[in-house]
Amino acid sequence: MLDLEYTAPAPKVIAGAKHDWELVIGLEVHAQVATQAKLFSGASTLFGAEPNSNVAFVDAGMPGMLPVINEGCVAQAVRTGLGLKAQINLFSAFDRKNYFYPDLPQGYQISQLYHPIVGEGEVLVELGDGTARRVRIERIHLEQDAGKSIHDMDPNMSFVDLNRTGVALMEIVSRPDIRGPEEAAAYVAKLRQIMRYLGTCDGNMQNGNLRADVNVSICRPGDYEKYQETQNFSHLGTRCEIKNMNSMRFIQMAIEVEARRQIALVEDGKEVVQETRLYDADKNETRSMRSKEEAHDYRYFPDPDLLPLEIEQAWVDDIAASLPELPDAKKGRFISEFGLSDYDASVLTADVANAAYFEEVAAGNDGKLAANWVINELFGRLKKDGDKGIADSPISAARLGQIVSLIKAETISGKIAKDVFDIAYTQDRDPEEVVETEGMKQVTDTSAIEAAVDEIIAANPAQVEKAKQNPKLAGWFVGQVMKATGGKANPAAVNTLVAAKLGL
Ligand code: ADP
Ligand code: MG
């Protein structure tokens, strides 16, 4: 299997008035655990339910209610950790992070500060230019989500929906190894891809099931290398954290504009203040939200309602044994097994359902031809057809596989295949049957093609004379023969025969 290489790309450089600057970015990604029930209650996690209909007493912070850990959520966090090649901690514990907010009735969030369930891991982030960066994961911890305050339903009142309160989140914390806006987006995309393969988070950013706090700082060229050598943060600039981003595009825009703000400040002799900021997409600016809290502001302490979480290595091993083939491995295999280009393999493995579809089309077929048909014809068609996903494809993988086999066997030409595809797609028909019933088989029988060539030559003596002077005009005869045979003549055979008959 191919090992996808880590080839450090150059960091993004932003020119300031006085100096060049580099970006340093670290992300805290909140991924909602794909699970039926909440982290500490049996209430449903269903999105879009009637407000306050999925709330257990413990979620509502009723006095005397006790949290009970949902084993399924723990398994999902372990699974995610294994997918990120991370250390799984057999001992972890829950802490209370105390703060007041109307959508947090407990008055604290249960999280894991001191002993997270997952330790160090890594992700390979591939960039558009063929380079790839290794981003280190610092930790993943489990925590509760808060509820939702609704301010736009009434001019005088705010409402609170507690359906999301207590839903399990995995907070995936990266090291500050991301060096530009595109890399940050690619990193989030890669995490999402891996978690979708694993089935641990649906990655739906619109619904807020995946969101990121983006930490940005600037440094002078060379400083980051000093940080890497020593792991001493003093070589890096002061960071600002941009909260709750749930769009790849906004993540990139926010980083860019925040970096420029910091550069302007520093070059003006001022200091970057460590704080939490919000990105305003309409104005394309970040604004201060609050000064940065430190851990001690939250009065963290171990939650006395919950025992430490102790899991067994055998259980972790079982989960490890059940992991699917992950994106990097699948991409490497598609390249080596089917001879695909790096680009095609990336496109086909971006989504696990697409990859499975492709493999079925390619089974026993020409892999490159199959990739070409899936990417160009099918994906192109699905996109035009209301941006359909592969699950809604009107043509099954088995049927597309038939078309690819028919081309490979030269039963139909690539051009006719497009017509067959169109019929199979729009009329829900079997390609082999279509070719048979509609008489679309390619004519490879030379005598039939020869007759057509003779006929065209006999009917166009003037053109024949011209073509003898200028061999380029032979193409006209080829076109006429193709027309006469309804596009079914084998083009190579037509070319040879036309040339021979014209004495070229
Ligand atoms: P906190 O919990 O206070 O937010 P952490 O130490 O957990 O602080 O770091 C949060 C995130 O900030 C991590 O993803 C980390 O990589 C990132 N980070 C830390 N220092 C910097 C820096 N100088 N520039 C950019 N990101 C940073
Ligand atoms: Mg943090």
XYZ file of C-alpha atoms and ligand atoms in Angstrom:
532
model
C 0.000 0.000 0.000
C 1.172 3.507 -0.763
C 2.216 5.584 2.162
C 0.992 9.100 1.510
C 3.942 11.336 2.060
C 4.261 14.256 4.391
C 5.804 17.030 2.299
C 5.839 20.215 4.344
C 4.407 23.057 2.290
C 5.688 26.603 2.679
C 3.812 28.584 5.337
C 1.480 31.336 4.244
C 3.322 34.658 4.303
C 1.492 37.955 4.621
C 3.448 41.069 3.772
C 3.188 43.817 6.380
C 4.280 47.433 5.946
C 7.598 46.752 7.677
C 8.051 42.967 7.718
C 6.849 39.700 6.335
C 4.699 37.695 8.730
C 3.726 34.072 9.043
C 0.532 32.619 10.474
C 0.226 30.129 13.297
C -3.153 28.503 13.794
C -4.532 25.947 16.240
C -8.099 24.657 16.167
C -10.511 23.421 18.801
C -13.113 21.486 16.828
C -16.408 20.580 18.462
C -17.874 17.496 16.858
C -21.287 16.278 17.926
C -21.125 12.564 18.630
C -23.325 10.548 16.279
C -25.550 8.820 18.828
C -29.222 8.426 19.691
C -29.082 9.590 23.289
C -27.330 12.367 25.195
C -24.044 12.046 27.082
C -25.590 11.654 30.550
C -29.298 11.055 29.877
C -31.553 8.944 27.694
C -33.112 11.986 25.976
C -33.046 11.940 22.185
C -30.510 13.924 20.160
C -32.785 14.250 17.126
C -32.216 17.531 15.285
C -35.159 19.819 14.594
C -37.523 18.392 17.218
C -40.158 20.577 18.899
C -38.262 22.940 21.301
C -37.777 21.528 24.803
C -39.266 18.155 23.865
C -36.018 16.194 24.251
C -35.018 17.161 27.756
C -34.502 14.797 30.681
C -34.607 16.159 34.235
C -30.838 15.915 34.484
C -30.435 17.974 31.269
C -32.664 20.655 32.760
C -30.447 20.817 35.842
C -33.154 19.672 38.228
C -31.763 19.366 41.766
C -30.910 15.858 42.866
C -30.774 14.386 39.362
C -27.729 12.257 38.639
C -25.877 11.941 35.341
C -25.347 8.412 33.964
C -22.635 7.985 31.359
C -23.746 6.769 27.933
C -21.363 3.978 26.946
C -22.103 4.534 23.256
C -20.680 8.060 23.420
C -17.515 6.790 25.081
C -17.125 4.173 22.352
C -17.505 6.856 19.677
C -14.813 9.021 21.266
C -12.471 6.022 21.434
C -13.251 5.186 17.822
C -12.486 8.763 16.771
C -9.237 8.685 18.730
C -8.178 5.462 17.030
C -9.045 6.983 13.644
C -6.698 9.865 14.451
C -3.924 7.427 15.474
C -4.170 8.782 18.990
C -3.324 7.535 22.441
C -6.440 6.161 24.177
C -6.449 6.825 27.902
C -7.866 3.915 29.864
C -8.352 6.296 32.765
C -10.154 9.599 32.228
C -12.396 11.760 34.394
C -15.095 14.400 34.176
C -14.787 17.914 35.548
C -17.248 20.689 36.111
C -16.594 23.898 34.202
C -18.633 26.474 36.079
C -20.243 29.396 34.331
C -23.634 31.028 34.104
C -25.604 31.157 30.924
C -29.394 31.054 30.401
C -29.109 27.995 28.149
C -27.003 26.131 30.730
C -29.439 25.323 33.552
C -26.941 23.232 35.541
C -24.719 26.285 35.969
C -21.766 24.191 34.800
C -20.728 22.132 31.830
C -19.425 18.629 32.403
C -16.163 18.319 30.488
C -12.763 16.650 30.810
C -10.026 19.115 31.669
C -7.406 17.179 33.592
C -7.810 13.668 32.198
C -9.172 13.576 28.643
C -10.203 10.236 27.171
C -7.934 10.663 24.130
C -4.360 11.939 24.090
C -1.922 12.737 21.301
C -2.651 11.837 17.705
C -2.143 13.213 14.223
C -3.839 14.009 10.947
C -2.328 14.206 7.480
C -3.764 17.266 5.755
C -3.400 17.298 1.981
C -3.401 20.580 0.156
C -4.483 21.419 -3.369
C -0.906 21.725 -4.644
C 0.004 18.124 -3.824
C 1.827 18.889 -0.585
C 0.676 17.599 2.786
C 1.111 18.721 6.364
C 1.030 16.618 9.496
C -1.093 18.341 12.148
C -0.642 17.039 15.665
C -3.690 16.422 17.810
C -3.164 17.376 21.439
C -6.231 15.706 22.922
C -9.884 14.835 22.473
C -12.227 15.157 25.396
C -15.898 14.446 25.868
C -18.190 17.201 27.067
C -21.795 18.353 27.130
C -23.209 20.800 24.641
C -25.243 23.769 25.896
C -28.785 24.692 24.873
C -29.829 27.423 22.485
C -31.047 30.918 23.323
C -33.473 32.306 20.770
C -33.514 36.090 20.518
C -35.322 36.649 17.239
C -38.796 35.264 17.956
C -40.152 38.137 19.996
C -39.186 41.817 20.265
C -39.275 41.822 24.064
C -38.445 38.288 25.129
C -35.778 35.672 24.652
C -36.498 31.960 24.651
C -34.420 28.969 25.564
C -34.485 25.593 23.816
C -32.842 22.864 25.896
C -33.001 20.100 23.289
C -29.281 20.363 22.650
C -28.388 20.665 26.322
C -26.350 17.654 27.343
C -25.755 16.319 23.842
C -22.292 14.730 23.634
C -19.508 16.646 21.957
C -15.977 15.598 21.213
C -13.613 18.526 21.473
C -10.656 17.832 19.223
C -7.764 20.135 20.077
C -4.925 20.530 17.575
C -1.419 21.747 18.222
C -0.660 25.084 16.557
C 0.616 23.283 13.443
C -1.634 24.901 10.852
C 0.061 27.594 8.796
C -2.587 29.233 6.630
C -6.311 29.720 5.977
C -6.520 27.020 3.286
C -4.761 24.553 5.574
C -7.219 25.304 8.361
C -10.158 24.546 6.088
C -8.422 21.439 4.731
C -7.769 20.270 8.298
C -11.434 20.616 9.273
C -12.434 18.885 6.039
C -10.061 16.019 6.790
C -11.366 15.590 10.335
C -14.902 15.583 8.980
C -13.998 13.035 6.324
C -12.376 10.700 8.867
C -15.299 10.986 11.302
C -17.798 10.283 8.529
C -15.841 7.166 7.557
C -15.868 6.146 11.221
C -19.544 7.036 11.671
C -18.729 9.049 14.798
C -19.983 12.491 13.663
C -22.161 13.359 10.685
C -20.094 16.491 10.057
C -23.123 18.619 9.267
C -21.795 22.147 9.734
C -25.066 23.882 8.905
C -26.804 22.182 11.803
C -23.866 23.088 14.031
C -22.812 19.460 14.434
C -19.253 20.448 13.584
C -17.886 23.841 14.594
C -14.486 25.248 15.323
C -12.838 27.783 17.605
C -9.948 29.136 15.584
C -6.812 30.380 17.390
C -4.685 32.729 15.321
C -1.341 34.376 15.969
C 1.359 35.898 13.804
C 5.127 35.501 13.993
C 8.232 36.526 12.081
C 9.764 34.012 9.641
C 11.990 31.617 11.568
C 10.143 31.915 14.879
C 7.875 28.951 14.268
C 10.911 26.730 13.650
C 12.256 27.818 17.041
C 8.931 26.860 18.622
C 9.044 23.457 16.902
C 12.569 22.828 18.156
C 11.849 23.761 21.746
C 8.038 23.425 21.995
C 8.312 26.711 23.846
C 5.292 28.918 23.138
C 7.223 32.101 23.927
C 8.573 32.019 20.363
C 5.031 32.490 19.086
C 2.865 35.589 19.086
C -0.118 36.174 21.354
C -3.166 34.381 19.989
C -6.780 35.399 19.613
C -9.519 32.826 19.534
C -12.337 33.246 17.026
C -15.340 31.405 18.434
C -17.856 29.059 16.944
C -17.151 29.008 13.226
C -19.382 26.688 11.227
C -18.425 27.367 7.631
C -15.210 26.440 5.829
C -15.309 29.657 3.841
C -15.808 31.839 6.898
C -12.985 30.052 8.722
C -10.635 31.058 5.920
C -11.908 34.613 5.689
C -11.793 35.114 9.448
C -8.180 33.903 9.694
C -7.068 36.183 6.896
C -8.749 39.278 8.312
C -7.677 38.508 11.887
C -4.047 38.074 10.801
C -4.129 41.435 9.034
C -5.595 43.073 12.128
C -2.803 41.663 14.294
C -0.099 42.680 11.818
C -1.422 46.255 11.694
C -1.477 46.387 15.505
C 2.036 45.060 16.002
C 3.562 47.168 13.241
C 1.921 50.165 14.847
C 3.827 49.403 18.053
C 0.763 48.065 19.874
C 0.175 44.665 21.412
C -2.180 41.855 20.525
C -4.372 41.177 23.542
C -5.268 37.556 24.152
C -9.027 37.441 23.864
C -12.062 35.719 22.423
C -13.388 37.307 19.243
C -16.382 36.873 16.983
C -16.296 36.920 13.197
C -18.861 39.119 11.474
C -19.209 37.797 7.933
C -21.248 40.767 6.684
C -18.548 43.245 7.615
C -15.683 40.735 7.171
C -14.136 41.686 10.488
C -13.508 40.121 13.879
C -14.745 41.866 17.015
C -13.802 41.471 20.623
C -16.326 39.362 22.537
C -14.673 38.974 25.897
C -11.240 38.876 27.392
C -9.749 35.404 27.445
C -10.739 33.315 30.444
C -8.200 31.054 32.044
C -8.991 27.652 33.452
C -9.110 29.069 36.991
C -11.900 31.479 35.998
C -14.143 28.464 35.597
C -13.353 26.949 38.986
C -12.922 23.542 37.384
C -13.201 20.628 39.780
C -13.790 16.878 39.386
C -17.515 16.196 39.097
C -18.500 14.471 42.359
C -21.539 12.892 40.672
C -19.416 10.828 38.322
C -16.806 8.166 38.953
C -13.647 8.359 36.895
C -14.085 6.651 33.553
C -12.073 3.440 33.456
C -12.127 1.401 30.300
C -10.389 -1.846 29.403
C -7.738 -2.366 26.772
C -9.655 -5.383 25.442
C -12.669 -3.155 24.776
C -10.447 -0.631 22.974
C -8.932 -3.495 20.946
C -12.406 -4.640 19.919
C -13.214 -1.153 18.679
C -9.866 -0.978 16.875
C -10.619 -4.276 15.150
C -13.924 -2.894 13.881
C -12.500 0.251 12.259
C -13.187 0.600 8.551
C -10.503 1.324 5.979
C -9.763 5.025 6.493
C -9.397 7.742 3.830
C -5.571 7.771 3.547
C -5.406 3.996 3.234
C -8.287 3.852 0.785
C -6.791 6.579 -1.368
C -3.420 4.808 -1.419
C -5.107 1.553 -2.402
C -7.125 3.208 -5.181
C -3.885 4.570 -6.624
C -2.018 1.273 -6.472
C -4.884 -1.127 -7.227
C -6.720 0.794 -9.946
C -3.879 2.934 -11.306
C -5.731 6.155 -10.538
C -4.139 9.583 -10.410
C -3.709 11.215 -7.030
C -6.458 13.665 -7.936
C -8.998 11.046 -9.036
C -8.266 8.936 -5.965
C -8.856 11.984 -3.747
C -12.146 12.814 -5.418
C -13.394 9.235 -5.172
C -12.417 8.760 -1.532
C -13.677 12.151 -0.334
C -16.889 10.442 0.672
C -17.107 6.837 1.791
C -20.348 6.170 -0.128
C -18.810 7.511 -3.345
C -15.783 5.288 -2.807
C -17.955 2.189 -2.344
C -19.937 3.024 -5.473
C -16.752 3.435 -7.505
C -15.358 0.133 -6.284
C -18.483 -1.646 -7.448
C -18.262 -0.011 -10.894
C -14.560 -0.854 -11.122
C -14.895 -4.482 -10.008
C -13.537 -6.624 -12.842
C -13.328 -3.531 -15.038
C -10.768 -1.034 -16.242
C -10.229 1.106 -13.122
C -9.238 4.308 -14.905
C -12.160 4.100 -17.307
C -14.485 3.408 -14.376
C -13.084 6.429 -12.483
C -13.566 8.593 -15.523
C -17.200 7.560 -15.857
C -17.991 7.951 -12.191
C -16.291 11.354 -11.836
C -17.067 13.013 -15.144
C -20.309 11.488 -16.329
C -22.090 10.424 -13.163
C -20.973 13.117 -10.683
C -21.423 15.768 -13.379
C -24.928 14.517 -14.098
C -25.907 14.233 -10.427
C -24.717 17.783 -9.845
C -26.828 19.138 -12.685
C -29.730 17.004 -11.550
C -30.459 19.033 -8.420
C -27.098 18.350 -6.752
C -28.062 14.773 -5.922
C -25.875 12.597 -3.714
C -24.729 9.129 -4.708
C -27.455 7.539 -2.565
C -30.047 9.114 -4.871
C -28.326 8.156 -8.108
C -30.943 6.835 -10.555
C -28.287 4.569 -12.044
C -26.869 1.799 -9.887
C -23.178 0.966 -9.682
C -23.884 -2.407 -11.306
C -25.477 -0.695 -14.302
C -22.720 1.892 -14.685
C -20.295 -1.041 -14.456
C -22.116 -2.631 -17.409
C -21.606 0.510 -19.490
C -17.895 0.560 -18.684
C -17.637 -3.150 -19.641
C -19.478 -2.532 -22.901
C -16.995 0.212 -23.824
C -14.028 -1.899 -22.822
C -15.274 -4.834 -24.912
C -15.742 -2.389 -27.816
C -19.396 -3.366 -28.015
C -20.224 0.338 -27.958
C -18.079 3.394 -28.620
C -17.420 5.988 -25.921
C -19.720 8.345 -27.763
C -22.647 5.930 -27.981
C -22.006 5.050 -24.340
C -23.072 8.564 -23.409
C -26.419 7.961 -25.085
C -26.753 4.605 -23.332
C -25.924 6.311 -20.026
C -28.554 8.960 -20.651
C -31.246 6.361 -21.361
C -30.262 4.172 -18.404
C -30.208 7.239 -16.129
C -33.478 8.814 -17.209
C -35.522 5.689 -18.013
C -34.263 3.340 -15.324
C -33.208 0.749 -17.888
C -30.545 -1.905 -18.033
C -27.647 -0.767 -20.298
C -27.172 -4.173 -21.933
C -30.849 -4.311 -22.751
C -30.749 -0.719 -24.099
C -27.836 -1.506 -26.435
C -29.611 -4.648 -27.646
C -33.103 -3.179 -28.076
C -32.029 0.132 -29.573
C -29.490 -1.478 -31.907
C -26.613 0.574 -30.542
C -23.848 -1.974 -30.942
C -20.685 -0.697 -32.514
C -20.121 -1.917 -36.053
C -16.697 -3.537 -36.113
C -17.590 -5.722 -39.061
C -15.225 -4.224 -41.692
C -17.328 -5.260 -44.668
C -20.293 -3.230 -43.411
C -18.043 -0.219 -42.779
C -16.342 -0.722 -46.128
C -19.696 -0.587 -47.933
C -20.487 2.723 -46.240
C -17.054 4.128 -47.152
C -17.433 3.046 -50.778
C -20.833 4.634 -51.013
C -19.634 8.007 -49.701
C -16.572 7.989 -51.958
C -18.663 7.148 -55.024
C -21.145 9.935 -54.261
C -18.496 12.647 -53.797
C -15.906 12.532 -56.599
C -14.981 16.211 -56.258
C -14.208 15.812 -52.539
C -12.132 12.728 -53.359
C -9.916 14.759 -55.692
C -9.450 17.480 -53.072
C -8.618 14.958 -50.359
C -5.963 13.369 -52.560
C -4.261 16.803 -52.795
C -4.811 17.551 -49.103
C -4.927 14.451 -46.841
C -6.348 16.508 -43.982
C -9.686 16.474 -45.797
C -9.973 12.719 -45.164
C -11.580 13.691 -41.881
C -14.644 14.834 -43.786
C -15.135 11.281 -45.142
C -14.715 9.817 -41.657
C -17.404 12.190 -40.409
C -19.765 11.198 -43.233
C -19.289 7.489 -42.553
C -19.933 7.981 -38.834
C -23.074 9.902 -39.693
C -24.258 7.251 -42.121
C -23.771 4.528 -39.510
C -25.472 6.505 -36.755
C -22.196 6.854 -34.857
C -21.925 3.099 -34.456
C -18.962 2.426 -36.709
C -15.708 1.715 -34.937
C -13.817 5.017 -35.455
C -10.408 3.363 -35.758
C -11.659 1.012 -38.453
C -13.278 3.901 -40.352
C -10.059 5.924 -40.267
C -8.003 3.055 -41.644
C -10.487 2.226 -44.385
C -10.957 5.833 -45.529
C -7.208 6.347 -45.743
C -6.753 3.106 -47.684
C -9.593 3.800 -50.133
C -8.374 7.321 -50.846
C -4.878 5.963 -51.368
C -3.410 8.210 -48.662
P -7.354 27.202 26.017
O -7.907 25.918 26.554
O -7.125 28.241 27.026
O -8.152 27.706 24.850
P -5.192 25.645 24.902
O -3.793 25.588 25.385
O -6.042 24.477 25.087
O -5.872 26.930 25.498
O -5.093 25.986 23.362
C -6.184 26.168 22.598
C -5.777 26.130 21.140
O -4.942 27.238 20.834
C -4.996 24.908 20.718
O -5.579 24.411 19.528
C -3.611 25.414 20.456
O -2.974 24.725 19.423
C -3.864 26.833 20.028
N -2.741 27.731 20.257
C -1.959 27.830 21.366
N -1.032 28.785 21.201
C -1.229 29.334 19.977
C -0.593 30.380 19.237
N 0.417 31.078 19.726
N -1.081 30.670 18.009
C -2.116 29.987 17.505
N -2.732 29.001 18.141
C -2.307 28.661 19.366
Mg -9.967 26.129 24.715
